[in-house]
Coordinates of C-alpha atoms in Angstrom, one line a residue:
X20 CA -7.0 6.3 -66.4
X21 CA -5.0 5.7 -69.6
X22 CA -1.8 6.8 -67.9
X23 CA -2.3 4.3 -65.1
X24 CA -3.0 1.6 -67.6
X25 CA 0.2 2.4 -69.6
X26 CA 2.2 2.4 -66.3
X27 CA 0.7 -0.8 -65.1
X28 CA 1.0 -2.7 -68.4
X29 CA 4.1 -0.8 -69.6
X30 CA 2.7 -0.1 -73.0
X31 CA 3.3 2.9 -75.1
X32 CA 0.8 2.3 -77.9
X33 CA -2.6 4.0 -78.0
X34 CA -4.0 1.0 -79.9
X35 CA -2.7 -1.5 -77.3
X36 CA -4.0 0.8 -74.5
X37 CA -7.5 1.0 -76.2
X38 CA -7.6 -2.8 -76.6
X39 CA -6.6 -3.4 -73.0
X40 CA -9.1 -0.7 -71.8
X41 CA -11.9 -2.3 -73.8
X42 CA -11.0 -5.8 -72.5
X43 CA -10.8 -4.6 -68.9
X44 CA -14.0 -2.7 -69.1
X45 CA -15.9 -5.6 -70.7
X46 CA -14.2 -8.1 -68.4
X47 CA -15.2 -6.1 -65.3
X48 CA -18.8 -5.8 -66.5
X49 CA -19.0 -9.5 -67.4
X50 CA -17.4 -10.6 -64.2
X51 CA -19.7 -8.4 -62.2
X52 CA -22.8 -9.7 -63.9
X53 CA -21.5 -13.2 -63.6
X54 CA -20.9 -12.8 -59.9
X55 CA -24.3 -11.3 -59.4
X56 CA -25.9 -14.1 -61.3
X57 CA -24.0 -16.7 -59.5
X58 CA -24.8 -15.1 -56.1
X59 CA -28.5 -14.9 -57.0
X60 CA -28.4 -18.6 -58.1
X61 CA -26.8 -19.6 -54.9
X62 CA -29.2 -17.4 -52.9
X63 CA -32.2 -18.9 -54.7
X64 CA -31.0 -22.4 -53.9
X65 CA -30.3 -21.4 -50.3
X66 CA -33.8 -19.9 -50.0
X67 CA -35.3 -23.1 -51.5
X68 CA -33.3 -25.2 -49.0
X69 CA -34.4 -22.9 -46.1
X70 CA -38.1 -23.1 -47.1
X71 CA -37.8 -26.8 -47.5
X72 CA -36.2 -27.2 -44.1
X73 CA -38.8 -24.9 -42.5
X74 CA -41.6 -27.1 -43.9
X75 CA -39.8 -30.2 -42.7
X76 CA -39.3 -28.7 -39.2
X77 CA -43.0 -27.8 -39.1
X78 CA -43.9 -31.4 -40.0
X79 CA -41.5 -32.7 -37.4
X80 CA -42.9 -30.4 -34.7
X81 CA -46.4 -31.4 -35.7
X82 CA -45.6 -35.1 -35.4
X83 CA -43.8 -34.5 -32.1
X84 CA -46.7 -32.4 -30.8
X85 CA -49.1 -35.2 -31.7
X86 CA -46.9 -37.7 -30.1
X87 CA -46.4 -35.7 -26.9
X88 CA -50.2 -34.9 -26.8
X89 CA -50.9 -38.6 -26.9
X90 CA -48.3 -39.3 -24.2
X91 CA -49.8 -36.6 -22.1
X92 CA -53.2 -38.2 -22.5
X93 CA -51.7 -41.5 -21.5
X94 CA -50.2 -39.8 -18.4
X95 CA -53.6 -38.3 -17.6
X96 CA -55.1 -41.8 -17.8
X97 CA -52.6 -42.9 -15.1
X98 CA -53.0 -39.9 -12.7
X99 CA -56.8 -40.0 -12.9
X100 CA -57.0 -43.7 -12.2
X101 CA -58.9 -44.3 -9.0
X102 CA -56.5 -46.9 -7.6
X103 CA -53.5 -44.5 -8.2
X104 CA -55.2 -41.6 -6.4
X105 CA -56.3 -43.9 -3.6
X106 CA -52.8 -45.3 -3.2
X107 CA -51.2 -41.8 -3.0
X108 CA -53.9 -40.7 -0.5
X109 CA -53.2 -43.8 1.6
X110 CA -49.5 -43.0 1.7
X111 CA -50.3 -39.4 2.7
X112 CA -52.8 -40.4 5.4
X113 CA -50.6 -43.1 7.0
X114 CA -47.2 -41.5 6.6
X115 CA -45.1 -42.2 9.7
X116 CA -47.8 -44.4 11.3
X117 CA -47.8 -48.1 12.1
X118 CA -50.1 -50.1 9.9
X119 CA -52.5 -52.7 11.1
X120 CA -52.8 -56.0 9.4
X121 CA -55.9 -54.9 7.5
X122 CA -54.2 -51.7 6.4
X123 CA -51.2 -53.6 5.2
X124 CA -53.4 -55.9 3.2
X125 CA -55.3 -52.9 1.8
X126 CA -51.9 -51.3 0.8
X127 CA -50.6 -54.4 -0.9
X128 CA -53.8 -54.8 -2.9
X129 CA -53.7 -51.1 -4.0
X130 CA -50.0 -51.5 -5.1
X131 CA -50.9 -54.6 -7.1
X132 CA -53.8 -52.9 -8.8
X133 CA -51.8 -49.7 -9.5
X134 CA -48.8 -51.7 -10.9
X135 CA -51.2 -53.7 -13.0
X136 CA -52.9 -50.6 -14.4
X137 CA -49.5 -48.9 -15.2
X138 CA -48.2 -52.1 -16.8
X139 CA -51.3 -52.3 -19.0
X140 CA -50.7 -48.7 -20.1
X141 CA -47.0 -49.3 -20.6
X142 CA -47.7 -52.4 -22.8
X143 CA -49.9 -50.3 -25.1
X144 CA -46.7 -48.7 -26.5
X145 CA -43.2 -50.1 -27.1
X146 CA -41.6 -46.7 -26.5
X147 CA -42.5 -46.6 -22.8
X148 CA -39.7 -48.0 -20.8
X149 CA -41.2 -47.4 -17.4
X150 CA -44.2 -45.9 -15.5
X151 CA -43.9 -45.1 -11.8
X152 CA -45.9 -43.2 -9.1
X153 CA -44.0 -41.6 -6.2
X154 CA -45.7 -40.3 -3.1
X155 CA -44.5 -37.0 -1.5
X156 CA -43.0 -39.1 1.2
X157 CA -40.9 -41.2 -1.2
X158 CA -42.9 -44.3 -1.7
X159 CA -42.4 -45.7 -5.2
X160 CA -44.4 -48.1 -7.2
X161 CA -43.1 -49.3 -10.6
X162 CA -45.2 -50.5 -13.5
X163 CA -43.0 -53.7 -13.8
X164 CA -43.4 -55.5 -10.5
X165 CA -40.3 -57.6 -11.4
X166 CA -38.0 -54.6 -11.2
X167 CA -36.6 -53.0 -8.1
X168 CA -36.3 -49.4 -7.2
X169 CA -32.7 -48.1 -7.2
X170 CA -32.0 -47.1 -3.6
X171 CA -29.4 -44.6 -4.7
X172 CA -31.6 -42.8 -7.2
X173 CA -31.5 -39.0 -6.9
X174 CA -35.0 -38.5 -8.5
X175 CA -35.9 -36.0 -5.7
X176 CA -33.6 -33.4 -7.2
X177 CA -34.8 -34.0 -10.8
X178 CA -36.9 -31.4 -12.6
X179 CA -39.4 -34.0 -13.7
X180 CA -40.1 -34.7 -10.0
X181 CA -39.8 -31.2 -8.5
X182 CA -41.7 -29.2 -11.2
X183 CA -45.0 -31.1 -10.9
X184 CA -45.0 -30.5 -7.1
X185 CA -45.0 -26.7 -7.8
X186 CA -47.1 -26.7 -11.0
X187 CA -49.7 -29.3 -10.2
X188 CA -51.9 -28.5 -13.2
X189 CA -49.2 -28.8 -15.8
X190 CA -47.8 -31.9 -17.5
X191 CA -44.0 -31.6 -17.5
X192 CA -41.9 -32.8 -20.4
X193 CA -38.3 -33.2 -19.5
X194 CA -35.2 -33.0 -21.8
X195 CA -33.4 -36.2 -22.5
X196 CA -31.5 -37.6 -19.5
X197 CA -30.3 -40.8 -18.0
X198 CA -33.0 -42.2 -15.8
X199 CA -31.7 -44.1 -12.7
X200 CA -35.0 -44.8 -10.9
X201 CA -34.9 -48.5 -11.6
X202 CA -32.1 -50.5 -10.2
X203 CA -29.3 -51.5 -12.7
X204 CA -31.0 -49.5 -15.5
X205 CA -29.5 -46.4 -16.9
X206 CA -31.3 -45.5 -20.1
X207 CA -31.5 -42.3 -22.0
X208 CA -35.1 -41.3 -21.8
X209 CA -37.6 -38.3 -22.0
X210 CA -39.8 -38.1 -18.9
X211 CA -43.4 -37.0 -18.9
X212 CA -44.5 -36.2 -15.3
X213 CA -47.7 -34.9 -13.7
X214 CA -48.8 -34.2 -10.1
X215 CA -51.2 -36.7 -8.6
X216 CA -54.0 -34.8 -6.7
X217 CA -56.2 -35.9 -3.8
X218 CA -59.7 -36.0 -5.4
X219 CA -61.3 -34.6 -2.2
X220 CA -58.9 -31.8 -1.2
X221 CA -57.0 -31.2 -4.5
X222 CA -53.7 -31.4 -2.6
X223 CA -50.7 -32.9 -4.3
X224 CA -50.2 -36.4 -3.0
X225 CA -47.5 -37.6 -5.4
X226 CA -46.0 -37.6 -8.9
X227 CA -46.5 -39.8 -11.8
X228 CA -43.7 -40.2 -14.4
X229 CA -43.6 -42.0 -17.7
X230 CA -40.2 -42.6 -19.2
X231 CA -40.0 -42.7 -23.0
X232 CA -37.0 -44.1 -24.8
X233 CA -37.7 -41.3 -27.5
X234 CA -37.3 -43.9 -30.3
X235 CA -40.3 -42.4 -31.9
X236 CA -38.9 -38.9 -31.7
X237 CA -35.5 -40.1 -33.0
X238 CA -37.2 -41.9 -35.9
X239 CA -39.0 -38.7 -36.8
X240 CA -35.8 -36.7 -36.9
X241 CA -33.6 -39.4 -38.5
X242 CA -36.2 -40.0 -41.3
X243 CA -36.3 -36.3 -42.0
X244 CA -32.6 -36.0 -43.0
X245 CA -31.6 -32.8 -44.9
X246 CA -28.6 -33.6 -47.1
X247 CA -25.9 -36.0 -46.5
X248 CA -24.4 -34.2 -43.5
X249 CA -27.3 -32.1 -42.4
X250 CA -29.2 -33.0 -39.3
X251 CA -32.0 -31.9 -36.9
X252 CA -31.9 -31.5 -33.2
X253 CA -34.4 -30.4 -30.5
X254 CA -33.9 -27.9 -27.6
X255 CA -36.1 -26.4 -25.0
X256 CA -36.3 -22.9 -23.6
X257 CA -34.0 -23.8 -20.7
X258 CA -31.1 -24.5 -23.2
X259 CA -31.5 -28.2 -22.7
X260 CA -31.0 -30.5 -25.6
X261 CA -34.0 -32.8 -26.0
X262 CA -32.7 -34.8 -28.9
X263 CA -29.5 -34.8 -30.9
X264 CA -28.2 -37.4 -33.4
X265 CA -24.9 -37.2 -31.6
X266 CA -26.2 -37.0 -28.1
X267 CA -23.3 -38.5 -26.3
X268 CA -20.7 -36.3 -28.1
X269 CA -22.7 -33.2 -27.1
X270 CA -23.1 -34.3 -23.4
X271 CA -19.3 -35.1 -23.2
X272 CA -18.4 -31.7 -24.6
X273 CA -16.8 -33.0 -27.8
X274 CA -19.4 -31.4 -30.0
X275 CA -21.0 -28.1 -29.3
X276 CA -24.0 -26.3 -30.8
X277 CA -25.0 -22.6 -30.9
X278 CA -27.7 -23.0 -28.3
X279 CA -27.8 -19.3 -27.2
X280 CA -28.0 -18.0 -30.8
X281 CA -30.7 -20.5 -31.7
X282 CA -32.9 -19.4 -28.8
X283 CA -32.6 -15.8 -29.9
X284 CA -33.7 -16.6 -33.4
X285 CA -37.2 -15.9 -34.7
X286 CA -39.2 -18.9 -35.8
X287 CA -38.6 -18.3 -39.5
X288 CA -35.2 -16.6 -39.2
X289 CA -32.1 -18.3 -40.6
X290 CA -28.6 -18.0 -39.0
X291 CA -25.4 -18.3 -40.9
X292 CA -22.4 -19.7 -38.9
X293 CA -20.2 -16.7 -38.2
X294 CA -17.0 -18.8 -38.4
X295 CA -16.7 -20.8 -41.6
X296 CA -20.0 -19.6 -43.2
X297 CA -20.5 -23.3 -44.1
X298 CA -23.8 -24.0 -42.3
X299 CA -27.3 -22.6 -42.3
X300 CA -29.5 -22.9 -39.2
X301 CA -33.3 -22.9 -39.4
X302 CA -35.6 -22.9 -36.4
X303 CA -39.2 -23.8 -35.8
X304 CA -40.8 -23.4 -32.3
X305 CA -43.6 -25.5 -30.9
X306 CA -45.8 -23.7 -28.3
X307 CA -47.2 -27.1 -27.2
X308 CA -44.0 -28.6 -26.0
X309 CA -41.9 -25.5 -25.7
X310 CA -39.3 -27.2 -27.9
X311 CA -37.5 -25.7 -30.9
X312 CA -36.6 -27.9 -33.9
X313 CA -33.3 -26.8 -35.3
X314 CA -32.3 -27.8 -38.9
X315 CA -28.6 -27.6 -39.8
X316 CA -27.9 -27.5 -43.5
X317 CA -24.4 -27.9 -45.0
X318 CA -24.0 -25.1 -47.6
X319 CA -21.5 -27.2 -49.5
X320 CA -24.3 -29.7 -50.2
X321 CA -26.8 -27.2 -51.5
X322 CA -25.3 -27.0 -54.9
X323 CA -23.9 -30.4 -55.9
X324 CA -23.2 -29.0 -59.4
X325 CA -21.6 -25.8 -58.2
X326 CA -18.5 -26.4 -60.3
X327 CA -20.6 -26.8 -63.5
X328 CA -22.4 -23.5 -62.7
X329 CA -19.0 -21.8 -62.1
X330 CA -17.7 -23.3 -65.4
X331 CA -20.7 -22.0 -67.2
X332 CA -20.3 -18.4 -66.0
X333 CA -16.5 -18.6 -66.7
X334 CA -17.2 -19.9 -70.2
X335 CA -19.7 -17.1 -70.8
X336 CA -17.3 -14.5 -69.5
X337 CA -14.5 -15.9 -71.7
X338 CA -16.7 -15.7 -74.9
X339 CA -17.7 -12.1 -74.0
X340 CA -14.1 -11.1 -73.5
X341 CA -13.0 -12.7 -76.8
X342 CA -15.8 -11.0 -78.6
X343 CA -15.0 -7.7 -76.9
X344 CA -11.3 -8.1 -77.9
X345 CA -12.1 -8.6 -81.5
X346 CA -14.4 -5.5 -81.6
X347 CA -11.7 -3.5 -79.7
X348 CA -9.0 -4.4 -82.2
X349 CA -11.2 -3.4 -85.2
X350 CA -12.2 -0.1 -83.6
X351 CA -8.8 0.8 -82.3
X352 CA -7.1 0.1 -85.6
X353 CA -9.6 2.3 -87.4
X354 CA -9.0 5.1 -84.9
X355 CA -5.2 4.8 -84.5
X356 CA -4.3 4.3 -88.2
X357 CA -3.9 8.0 -89.0
X358 CA -2.2 8.5 -85.6
X359 CA 0.3 5.8 -86.6
X360 CA 0.9 7.6 -89.9
X361 CA 1.5 10.9 -88.1
X362 CA 3.8 9.1 -85.6
X363 CA 5.9 7.6 -88.4
X364 CA 6.2 11.1 -89.9
X365 CA 7.3 12.5 -86.5
X366 CA 9.9 9.7 -86.2
X367 CA 11.5 10.8 -89.5
X368 CA 11.6 14.4 -88.2
X369 CA 13.1 13.1 -85.0
X370 CA 15.9 11.5 -87.1
X371 CA 16.7 14.9 -88.6
X372 CA 14.6 14.9 -91.8
X373 CA 12.8 18.3 -91.7
X374 CA 11.9 18.2 -95.3
X375 CA 9.1 15.7 -94.8
X376 CA 5.4 16.7 -94.6
X377 CA 2.4 14.9 -93.2
X378 CA 0.0 13.5 -95.9
X379 CA -3.0 13.0 -93.6
X380 CA -6.1 14.9 -95.1
X381 CA -8.9 14.3 -92.7
X382 CA -11.6 16.7 -91.6
X383 CA -11.3 15.9 -87.9
X384 CA -8.9 16.4 -84.9
X385 CA -6.2 14.2 -86.5
X386 CA -6.4 16.2 -89.8
X387 CA -6.1 19.5 -87.9
X388 CA -3.2 18.1 -85.9
X389 CA -1.5 17.1 -89.2
X390 CA -1.8 20.6 -90.7
X391 CA -0.5 22.1 -87.4
X392 CA 2.4 19.7 -87.5
X393 CA 3.4 20.7 -91.0
X394 CA 3.4 24.4 -90.0
X395 CA 5.4 23.6 -86.9
X396 CA 8.0 21.6 -88.9
X397 CA 8.5 24.5 -91.3
X398 CA 9.0 27.0 -88.4
X399 CA 11.3 24.6 -86.6
X400 CA 13.4 24.2 -89.7
X401 CA 13.9 27.9 -89.9
X402 CA 14.5 28.4 -86.2
X403 CA 17.1 25.6 -86.1
X404 CA 19.1 27.1 -89.0
X405 CA 19.1 30.4 -87.1
X406 CA 19.9 28.8 -83.8
X407 CA 22.8 26.7 -85.2
X408 CA 24.3 29.8 -86.7
X409 CA 24.0 31.8 -83.5
X410 CA 25.3 28.9 -81.3
X411 CA 28.4 28.4 -83.5
X412 CA 29.2 32.1 -83.3
X413 CA 28.7 32.1 -79.6
X414 CA 30.9 29.1 -79.0
X415 CA 33.7 30.5 -81.1
X416 CA 33.5 33.8 -79.1
X417 CA 33.6 31.9 -75.8
X418 CA 36.7 29.9 -76.8
X419 CA 38.4 33.1 -78.0
X420 CA 37.6 34.8 -74.7
X421 CA 39.0 32.0 -72.7
X422 CA 42.2 32.0 -74.8
X423 CA 42.5 35.7 -74.4
X424 CA 42.4 35.3 -70.6
X425 CA 45.4 32.9 -70.6
X426 CA 47.8 35.1 -72.7
X427 CA 48.1 38.1 -70.3
X428 CA 48.1 35.7 -67.3
X429 CA 51.1 33.7 -68.8
X430 CA 52.9 36.9 -69.9
X431 CA 52.6 38.4 -66.4
X432 CA 54.2 35.4 -64.8
X433 CA 57.0 35.1 -67.4
X434 CA 57.9 38.8 -67.2
X435 CA 58.0 38.4 -63.4
X436 CA 60.7 35.8 -63.9
X437 CA 62.7 38.1 -66.3
X438 CA 62.5 40.9 -63.8
X439 CA 63.8 38.7 -61.0
X440 CA 66.7 37.4 -63.1
X441 CA 67.6 41.0 -64.4
X442 CA 67.7 42.2 -60.8
X443 CA 70.3 39.5 -60.1
X444 CA 72.4 40.7 -63.1
X445 CA 71.9 37.5 -65.0
X446 CA 71.9 39.1 -68.4
X447 CA 72.7 35.9 -70.4
X448 CA 69.8 34.1 -68.7
X449 CA 67.5 37.1 -69.4
X450 CA 68.4 36.8 -73.1
X451 CA 67.7 33.1 -73.1
X452 CA 64.4 33.5 -71.2
X453 CA 63.3 36.4 -73.5
X454 CA 64.1 34.2 -76.5
X455 CA 62.0 31.3 -75.1
X456 CA 59.2 33.7 -74.3
X457 CA 59.2 35.0 -77.9
X458 CA 59.0 31.5 -79.2
X459 CA 56.1 30.7 -76.9
X460 CA 54.1 33.7 -77.9
X461 CA 54.6 33.2 -81.6
X462 CA 52.4 30.1 -81.2
X463 CA 50.0 31.4 -78.5
X464 CA 49.0 34.7 -80.2
X465 CA 49.1 33.3 -83.8
X466 CA 45.9 33.4 -85.8
X467 CA 44.3 30.3 -87.3
X468 CA 43.0 27.0 -86.1
X469 CA 42.5 26.6 -82.3
X470 CA 44.1 23.2 -82.6
X471 CA 47.8 22.5 -82.9
X472 CA 49.9 19.3 -83.0
X473 CA 50.7 17.8 -79.7
X474 CA 54.4 18.1 -80.6
X475 CA 54.0 21.9 -80.9
X476 CA 52.3 22.0 -77.4
X477 CA 55.1 19.9 -76.0
X478 CA 57.8 22.1 -77.5
X479 CA 56.1 25.2 -76.0
X480 CA 55.9 23.6 -72.6
X481 CA 59.6 22.6 -72.8
X482 CA 60.4 26.3 -73.5
X483 CA 58.3 27.3 -70.4
X484 CA 60.1 24.7 -68.2
X485 CA 63.5 25.9 -69.5
X486 CA 62.6 29.4 -68.2
X487 CA 61.4 27.9 -64.8
X488 CA 64.5 25.7 -64.6
X489 CA 66.7 28.7 -64.9
X490 CA 64.9 30.3 -62.0
X491 CA 64.7 27.4 -59.6
X492 CA 67.9 25.6 -60.6
X493 CA 68.3 22.3 -58.9
X494 CA 65.0 22.6 -57.0
X495 CA 63.1 21.8 -60.2
X496 CA 63.7 19.0 -62.6
X497 CA 61.4 17.6 -65.4
X498 CA 61.2 15.0 -68.1
X499 CA 58.8 14.5 -71.0
X500 CA 58.0 11.0 -72.3
X501 CA 55.7 11.2 -75.3
X502 CA 55.6 8.4 -78.0
X503 CA 56.4 9.9 -81.4
X504 CA 53.2 8.4 -82.9
X505 CA 51.2 10.7 -80.6
X506 CA 53.0 13.9 -81.4
X507 CA 51.1 14.4 -84.6
X508 CA 47.7 14.2 -82.9
X509 CA 46.0 17.6 -82.4
X510 CA 45.2 19.4 -79.2
X511 CA 43.9 22.8 -78.2
X512 CA 46.6 25.5 -77.8
X513 CA 48.0 26.3 -74.4
X514 CA 46.3 23.5 -72.4
X515 CA 49.5 22.3 -70.7
X516 CA 51.1 25.6 -69.7
X517 CA 48.5 26.5 -66.9
X518 CA 48.7 22.9 -65.5
X519 CA 52.5 22.9 -65.5
X520 CA 52.6 26.4 -64.0
X521 CA 50.4 25.3 -61.1
X522 CA 52.7 22.3 -60.6
X523 CA 55.7 24.7 -60.3
X524 CA 54.2 27.4 -58.2
X525 CA 51.8 25.3 -55.9
X526 CA 53.7 22.0 -55.9
X527 CA 57.5 22.2 -56.4
X528 CA 58.0 25.8 -55.1
X529 CA 56.2 25.0 -51.8
X530 CA 58.3 21.8 -51.2
X531 CA 61.5 22.4 -49.1
X532 CA 63.4 19.9 -51.2
X533 CA 61.9 20.8 -54.6
X534 CA 60.6 18.2 -56.9
X535 CA 60.2 16.8 -60.4
X536 CA 57.5 17.3 -63.1
X537 CA 56.8 14.3 -65.4
X538 CA 54.7 14.7 -68.6
X539 CA 53.4 11.7 -70.5
X540 CA 50.6 10.8 -73.0
X541 CA 48.7 7.7 -74.0
X542 CA 45.8 6.9 -76.4
X543 CA 42.8 4.6 -75.5
X544 CA 39.2 4.1 -76.5
X545 CA 38.2 7.0 -74.4
X546 CA 40.6 9.4 -76.2
X547 CA 44.0 11.0 -75.8
X548 CA 45.2 11.4 -72.2
X549 CA 48.0 13.8 -71.4
X550 CA 49.3 13.4 -67.9
X551 CA 51.2 16.0 -65.8
X552 CA 52.6 14.7 -62.5
X553 CA 54.6 16.5 -59.9
X554 CA 56.2 15.4 -56.7
X555 CA 55.4 18.5 -54.8
X556 CA 53.4 19.2 -51.6
X557 CA 50.2 17.8 -53.0
X558 CA 46.6 18.8 -52.0
X559 CA 44.0 17.6 -49.5
X560 CA 40.8 15.9 -50.7
X561 CA 38.8 19.2 -49.9
X562 CA 41.2 21.2 -52.1
X563 CA 40.8 18.7 -54.9
X564 CA 37.0 18.9 -54.6
X565 CA 37.1 22.7 -55.0
X566 CA 39.8 22.9 -57.7
X567 CA 37.3 24.2 -60.3
X568 CA 35.6 26.6 -58.0
X569 CA 36.8 30.1 -58.7
X570 CA 36.2 31.4 -55.2
X571 CA 38.4 28.7 -53.6
X572 CA 41.6 29.9 -55.3
X573 CA 44.1 32.4 -54.0
X574 CA 44.1 36.0 -55.1
X575 CA 47.3 35.4 -57.2
X576 CA 45.1 34.0 -59.9
X577 CA 46.9 30.7 -60.4
X578 CA 43.6 28.8 -60.5
X579 CA 42.1 30.8 -63.4
X580 CA 44.1 29.1 -66.0
X581 CA 43.1 25.6 -64.8
X582 CA 39.4 26.6 -64.9
X583 CA 39.7 28.1 -68.4
X584 CA 41.5 25.1 -69.8
X585 CA 38.8 22.8 -68.4
X586 CA 36.0 25.0 -69.8
X587 CA 37.7 25.3 -73.2
X588 CA 38.0 21.5 -73.5
X589 CA 34.4 20.9 -72.5
X590 CA 33.1 23.6 -74.9
X591 CA 35.1 22.1 -77.8
X592 CA 34.5 18.4 -77.3
X593 CA 31.8 17.8 -74.7
X594 CA 31.2 17.3 -70.9
X595 CA 32.9 13.9 -70.8
X596 CA 36.3 15.5 -71.6
X597 CA 38.4 17.9 -69.5
X598 CA 40.8 17.8 -66.5
X599 CA 40.8 15.1 -63.8
X600 CA 42.8 15.7 -60.6
X601 CA 44.3 13.2 -58.2
X602 CA 46.4 14.4 -55.3
X603 CA 47.6 13.4 -51.8
X604 CA 49.2 15.7 -49.3
X605 CA 53.0 15.3 -49.1
X606 CA 53.1 13.0 -52.2
X607 CA 52.3 15.3 -55.1
X608 CA 49.6 15.8 -57.7
X609 CA 48.5 14.1 -60.9
X610 CA 46.4 15.8 -63.6
X611 CA 44.9 13.8 -66.6
X612 CA 43.9 15.9 -69.6
X613 CA 41.4 13.9 -71.6
X614 CA 40.6 15.0 -75.2
X615 CA 39.3 13.1 -78.2
X616 CA 41.8 11.6 -80.7
X617 CA 42.0 14.0 -83.6
X618 CA 44.3 13.0 -86.5
X619 CA 46.2 15.5 -88.6
X620 CA 43.8 16.9 -91.2
X621 CA 40.6 16.4 -89.1
X622 CA 38.5 19.4 -88.1
X623 CA 37.2 19.8 -84.5
X624 CA 33.8 20.9 -83.6
X625 CA 35.3 24.0 -82.0

């Protein structure tokens, strides 16, 4: 856990890590508790709202049940009226028959009495828009004799008309609809209908319908508002909307409600909108009407001071985090103070001071670590002295071994040249070559410092090139351009001879037209660069890449000297120094020898 924290926050201090760990731990706990508390607060308020809505819906259903019961009783008064039953029986008995003058008079009297009775009932309440009786044969009598029946009315396919014919003992309450029974009137109403029975036979002779403008129901629902944007609507078991505050929008399809989900809900179940989670639906069912009152609550209105509650919990969390941070700082400082002291001691050892000792004297893990550290430093100091001595001796031996490999190699190639010249009878040239060879070996096999002035190295390579010039005549030419100021700088012995030897044997010799060797030097911030260039046959990029691989060289051993020179330089001065090759087939090869600038009188690490 601590490693992850350090990686995430990019800190390397135990104290900082401890502070951050304490802060994170306390923050997580506080935020968790705050979230739980906030959630419980919201839940309590939601529960209170749900309970309030349920009570409100029960009261609404109770009021509606009472209202519908009264209206059913009113309807029962109409269907049980003697004139109504007589009129319907008359229509049934004389359907399709021609009426006598007396029968016509009797019918008109009945219609007047029925209309008067229904008008009297309708006038008892201002929410009744119309009362009508309809015989099975389609004869219609309205409560208002001044109104006419709509000849295009499709009442015969309406539920309020068809259901009473099938369920003669039931009073049918229809959902809200546009009633078109009266000519030129198209009002939104709720219809209460009941079958009219023949008192003698019990057969259905007609249907009575009372149209209510549902103002009373609307007033009940409107007066029971739940919040600023909450509302209540009524549905029946057939998915019909009895009442909705936005009735026209619902019927036009602009607004939709979760009717199917509402019908599946229990009476006391609540349903959260699956989409935005911004509404709570509460349902109460009336067994009398078969209607369900649905309350829709906007959750955003449940807590008007939600922001202040959030601010309170944020403030509480901030105080807890600040308090925890102060405690964490105090505790972490007390714990990490001896660790800091030990760390400072270790830094001094890291800088090379192995004489220092830890002064921590505690009887705990840090104290034990301090004692172990002191013992370790003493042992490291002894081991380092031994290791330095061994390493110095090893490096000197390696350099000497590499130097020893070059001497016989160079001698073999030079003697080969003398033998070739002697076989041709060139005695004077043999004397000159032997003299130059002696001069070379006086330097190469001399004891003393591994470093010599660059001027001595240039003088030796000129002697070597003199020998090769005598062998190859006009096929080989060379020139040396070294500033005098650089000739006094020091360089390892015999680093040029193997490079120049490779230029002669693998560059110039292989070229049909011969070539030239150019030797130069320059000083820069990187060090002293000695450059050997030839205009021979050159090498491919693959050959250059394998120049320091021993297995890649020919069996004549010409590559051994190059590898040894490169290894000697790196052993003496470091891996950033050595030989650097650039070559192109047909255009020649360039070798840069990079060594540090060593003034006369300075000692090298080798």
